[in-house]
XYZ file of C-alpha atoms in Angstrom:
305
model
C 83.379 128.805 137.559
C 86.298 126.498 138.914
C 84.198 123.532 137.453
C 83.053 124.776 134.352
C 86.886 126.348 133.249
C 87.914 122.301 134.233
C 84.780 121.413 131.764
C 85.843 123.556 128.786
C 90.162 122.587 128.808
C 88.360 118.374 128.398
C 86.154 119.502 125.732
C 89.340 120.490 124.198
C 90.383 118.827 120.809
C 93.569 116.427 121.837
C 95.755 118.894 119.022
C 94.748 121.646 120.614
C 95.850 120.250 124.284
C 99.679 122.156 125.759
C 102.275 119.887 124.081
C 104.998 118.003 126.409
C 107.651 120.514 126.578
C 110.936 120.120 123.696
C 114.352 118.973 125.220
C 116.189 122.185 124.675
C 119.268 123.404 123.124
C 122.069 122.792 125.743
C 123.507 125.065 123.718
C 122.091 127.080 121.024
C 125.716 129.445 120.777
C 127.486 126.871 119.593
C 126.229 126.275 115.637
C 127.704 123.638 114.191
C 127.485 121.031 113.315
C 125.601 122.679 109.757
C 123.587 120.151 108.090
C 126.430 121.121 104.727
C 129.005 119.707 107.086
C 127.029 116.498 108.761
C 126.808 115.667 105.450
C 130.645 116.014 104.383
C 131.552 114.274 106.599
C 129.480 111.573 105.913
C 130.579 111.951 102.993
C 133.997 111.374 103.506
C 133.617 108.223 106.572
C 131.312 106.869 103.500
C 134.679 107.125 100.611
C 136.548 105.544 103.785
C 135.129 102.305 104.537
C 132.457 101.915 103.041
C 129.160 101.238 104.499
C 130.392 98.989 108.338
C 129.055 95.709 107.760
C 128.429 95.231 111.245
C 125.691 97.798 111.071
C 124.309 96.423 107.435
C 121.260 94.635 108.788
C 119.751 97.974 110.440
C 119.700 100.079 107.989
C 117.754 97.299 106.208
C 115.259 97.151 108.270
C 115.367 100.684 108.108
C 115.286 100.678 104.290
C 112.492 97.907 104.084
C 110.539 100.820 106.398
C 110.387 102.457 103.847
C 109.550 100.686 101.067
C 113.225 101.421 99.596
C 115.868 99.481 98.025
C 118.662 98.198 99.906
C 121.487 99.616 98.467
C 125.546 100.281 100.340
C 126.763 104.042 99.096
C 130.539 104.743 98.445
C 131.884 100.691 98.677
C 134.711 102.543 99.959
C 136.351 102.103 96.518
C 135.138 106.618 96.077
C 132.195 108.760 96.401
C 129.343 107.665 94.104
C 129.233 104.384 93.160
C 126.599 102.638 94.493
C 125.941 98.085 95.074
C 123.319 96.108 96.179
C 123.238 94.850 99.472
C 120.659 92.751 100.241
C 121.320 90.983 103.874
C 117.409 89.554 105.016
C 118.467 87.940 108.244
C 114.935 88.529 110.605
C 114.754 91.324 113.029
C 115.117 90.359 115.925
C 112.828 91.429 118.602
C 112.759 94.268 120.237
C 113.399 93.456 124.146
C 116.983 90.543 122.688
C 117.358 93.970 121.421
C 117.217 95.983 124.826
C 119.012 93.427 126.855
C 122.562 93.157 123.811
C 122.786 96.755 124.587
C 122.783 96.228 128.139
C 125.787 93.787 127.127
C 127.582 95.760 125.275
C 128.152 98.980 128.060
C 131.454 98.843 128.352
C 133.185 96.452 127.315
C 134.206 95.231 123.082
C 132.107 94.207 120.606
C 133.195 90.434 120.155
C 132.762 90.274 124.391
C 129.310 91.511 124.134
C 127.655 89.155 121.101
C 129.445 86.360 123.124
C 127.988 87.787 126.018
C 124.213 87.433 124.539
C 124.795 83.984 122.615
C 125.721 82.714 125.479
C 123.038 83.364 127.529
C 120.964 82.493 125.095
C 122.275 79.332 124.872
C 122.031 78.929 128.447
C 117.931 80.033 128.936
C 116.676 79.824 125.855
C 113.808 82.209 126.278
C 113.830 85.314 128.723
C 110.400 83.660 130.929
C 113.565 81.216 131.841
C 116.398 84.391 132.402
C 113.759 85.027 135.177
C 113.252 82.357 136.945
C 116.140 82.068 136.980
C 118.804 82.629 140.099
C 120.992 86.283 138.859
C 124.705 83.974 140.379
C 122.927 81.625 136.809
C 122.728 85.233 134.847
C 125.913 86.302 135.470
C 127.610 82.777 135.490
C 125.723 82.542 131.295
C 127.684 86.785 130.876
C 130.505 86.151 132.744
C 132.136 86.957 129.646
C 130.321 90.647 128.674
C 132.639 92.479 131.720
C 130.664 93.443 135.001
C 128.003 90.858 134.918
C 126.606 91.367 138.718
C 125.254 94.699 137.619
C 124.012 93.680 134.382
C 122.410 90.247 135.674
C 120.390 92.906 137.800
C 119.313 94.929 134.879
C 117.979 92.423 132.745
C 116.047 90.607 135.710
C 114.842 93.707 136.653
C 113.744 94.417 132.990
C 112.004 91.554 133.287
C 110.040 92.089 136.506
C 109.719 95.095 135.414
C 107.726 93.985 132.199
C 105.592 91.124 133.404
C 104.292 93.367 136.491
C 103.244 96.671 134.248
C 102.528 94.827 130.681
C 101.380 90.918 131.545
C 103.767 89.052 128.861
C 107.726 89.836 128.956
C 107.260 92.053 125.086
C 107.910 94.821 124.235
C 107.214 94.885 120.280
C 104.038 97.055 121.807
C 106.536 99.862 122.094
C 106.301 100.093 117.984
C 102.662 102.132 118.383
C 104.752 104.640 120.676
C 106.002 108.685 119.682
C 109.971 108.543 119.929
C 108.744 110.485 123.379
C 106.698 108.146 124.816
C 108.637 105.431 124.384
C 111.648 107.552 125.873
C 109.537 107.581 129.183
C 108.849 103.740 129.072
C 112.519 103.087 128.531
C 113.996 105.512 131.256
C 111.030 103.520 133.511
C 114.176 100.602 133.667
C 117.105 100.971 136.013
C 120.454 101.075 134.790
C 118.894 102.125 131.279
C 120.888 105.567 130.382
C 119.830 108.034 127.176
C 122.811 106.436 125.307
C 121.323 102.815 125.577
C 118.265 104.549 124.931
C 118.918 106.076 122.067
C 119.878 102.897 120.815
C 117.350 100.906 120.987
C 114.850 103.712 118.997
C 117.956 103.964 116.349
C 118.324 100.237 116.300
C 115.930 98.257 116.279
C 112.746 100.345 116.883
C 114.142 102.786 113.341
C 113.866 105.550 114.759
C 115.894 108.175 113.835
C 118.053 109.972 117.138
C 122.280 109.713 117.541
C 123.605 108.118 120.400
C 126.938 109.283 121.746
C 129.330 106.552 122.569
C 133.386 107.036 123.594
C 133.667 107.423 119.556
C 131.140 109.606 118.723
C 131.545 112.008 122.039
C 135.892 112.074 121.048
C 134.943 112.223 118.008
C 132.281 115.475 118.355
C 134.539 117.528 120.849
C 138.225 116.951 118.420
C 135.917 118.229 115.607
C 134.402 121.305 117.387
C 130.530 119.721 116.959
C 129.957 120.793 120.667
C 132.190 122.164 123.215
C 135.581 121.021 124.528
C 133.130 121.434 127.934
C 130.582 119.204 126.700
C 129.657 116.056 128.888
C 127.743 113.278 127.181
C 124.196 113.564 127.663
C 123.750 117.330 126.821
C 126.650 116.338 122.809
C 123.333 114.074 122.798
C 120.957 116.288 123.249
C 122.365 119.629 120.820
C 123.457 116.441 118.612
C 119.870 115.874 118.526
C 119.308 119.150 117.451
C 121.216 120.043 114.655
C 121.581 116.256 112.516
C 119.770 115.734 109.356
C 117.099 112.927 110.619
C 118.050 111.692 107.324
C 122.004 111.686 108.349
C 121.602 110.624 111.743
C 121.995 106.667 111.260
C 124.627 105.757 108.538
C 126.925 108.789 110.207
C 126.819 107.282 113.845
C 127.268 104.241 112.011
C 130.664 105.748 110.189
C 131.594 107.957 113.363
C 131.794 105.290 115.467
C 133.476 102.990 113.453
C 136.231 105.607 112.528
C 136.384 106.069 116.263
C 138.150 102.213 116.378
C 140.070 102.386 113.449
C 141.647 105.657 112.558
C 144.583 105.636 115.256
C 144.187 109.479 115.274
C 140.619 109.725 116.255
C 141.109 107.355 119.412
C 139.770 108.444 123.028
C 141.983 111.684 124.116
C 142.726 113.558 127.266
C 145.247 114.994 127.359
C 144.560 117.282 124.059
C 141.484 117.687 121.235
C 143.659 117.832 118.009
C 144.359 114.678 115.873
C 147.081 113.209 115.177
C 147.772 113.453 119.119
C 147.275 110.515 121.324
C 149.561 107.704 124.200
C 149.583 105.226 124.050
C 148.265 104.424 127.765
C 145.396 106.763 126.591
C 143.708 104.172 123.762
C 140.691 102.025 123.649
C 139.466 98.933 124.887
C 139.460 98.336 121.215
C 142.894 98.947 120.132
C 143.261 101.001 116.649
C 144.162 100.868 113.582
C 145.324 102.697 110.693
C 142.603 103.496 108.072
C 143.884 101.027 105.565
C 146.144 103.417 102.814
C 144.424 107.160 103.058
C 144.279 109.727 105.754
C 142.675 110.668 108.093
C 139.161 113.343 106.420
C 138.242 114.294 109.893
C 142.022 116.296 109.477
C 140.660 119.099 108.065
C 137.101 118.854 109.981
C 139.974 119.151 113.718
C 142.065 121.990 111.799
C 138.713 123.385 110.650
C 137.396 123.148 114.759
C 140.281 124.601 116.118
C 140.823 128.131 114.446
């Protein structure tokens, strides 16, 4: 009887087999943000900042994947204005993107970019990095901070990848589903949900929404997540609530706004816009948004009411 039941299960078409459970929203009674709120915040920040040029090449890759013309809405001169942006940069490998993301942890953009450039200059190939002593890798990336930890993480990624796949390449991820990609990347020691989400969004052109410090603090401030939320639960909630087609632009804009707006910096004592303390500023000093009031003030008031 048991063997017969097992045979019947094997004969079922794959579409009929039970799928893996979808991760549940940890805050099902917290109904924000709505799609309308997400679009409004995206439009307001796009009108204020224009689309951030540091992310333009990734945006081009996404639109190219969809077969669309690369355009920039807003441009910092008001809603509705559209201009064509041709970046034309070669798409980097997924392994390059993963290592770049590892080096970006707990440091500034400038320092992480220097660390990656230094690593690639010292070691022309990933095979050279794998063969190198850990101390040599540390020396190459020291300007990015946490060199021993990051060097060990990079070395582990390369070692595991060679053992499992026989070559130092992650391009096979392009053929996998999002859940399969998350499972593969999460096998590497030191690679957490935010790093995985960044690789998905920037290097695999998937609709995902990484939650870094900037996004996390603004999301709490404008009431998109409970004030008691932690970063991992915020990631699950926001990915459930934000429409896929808005995730990339909205994430890039919230990150940029968090760095530039003096009202939306990291706060521990208050979730109200406009209240910050110098001792609680981020490593990257916030700069006032150019010539306009913070458009998130209205959302702050709504979130606190």
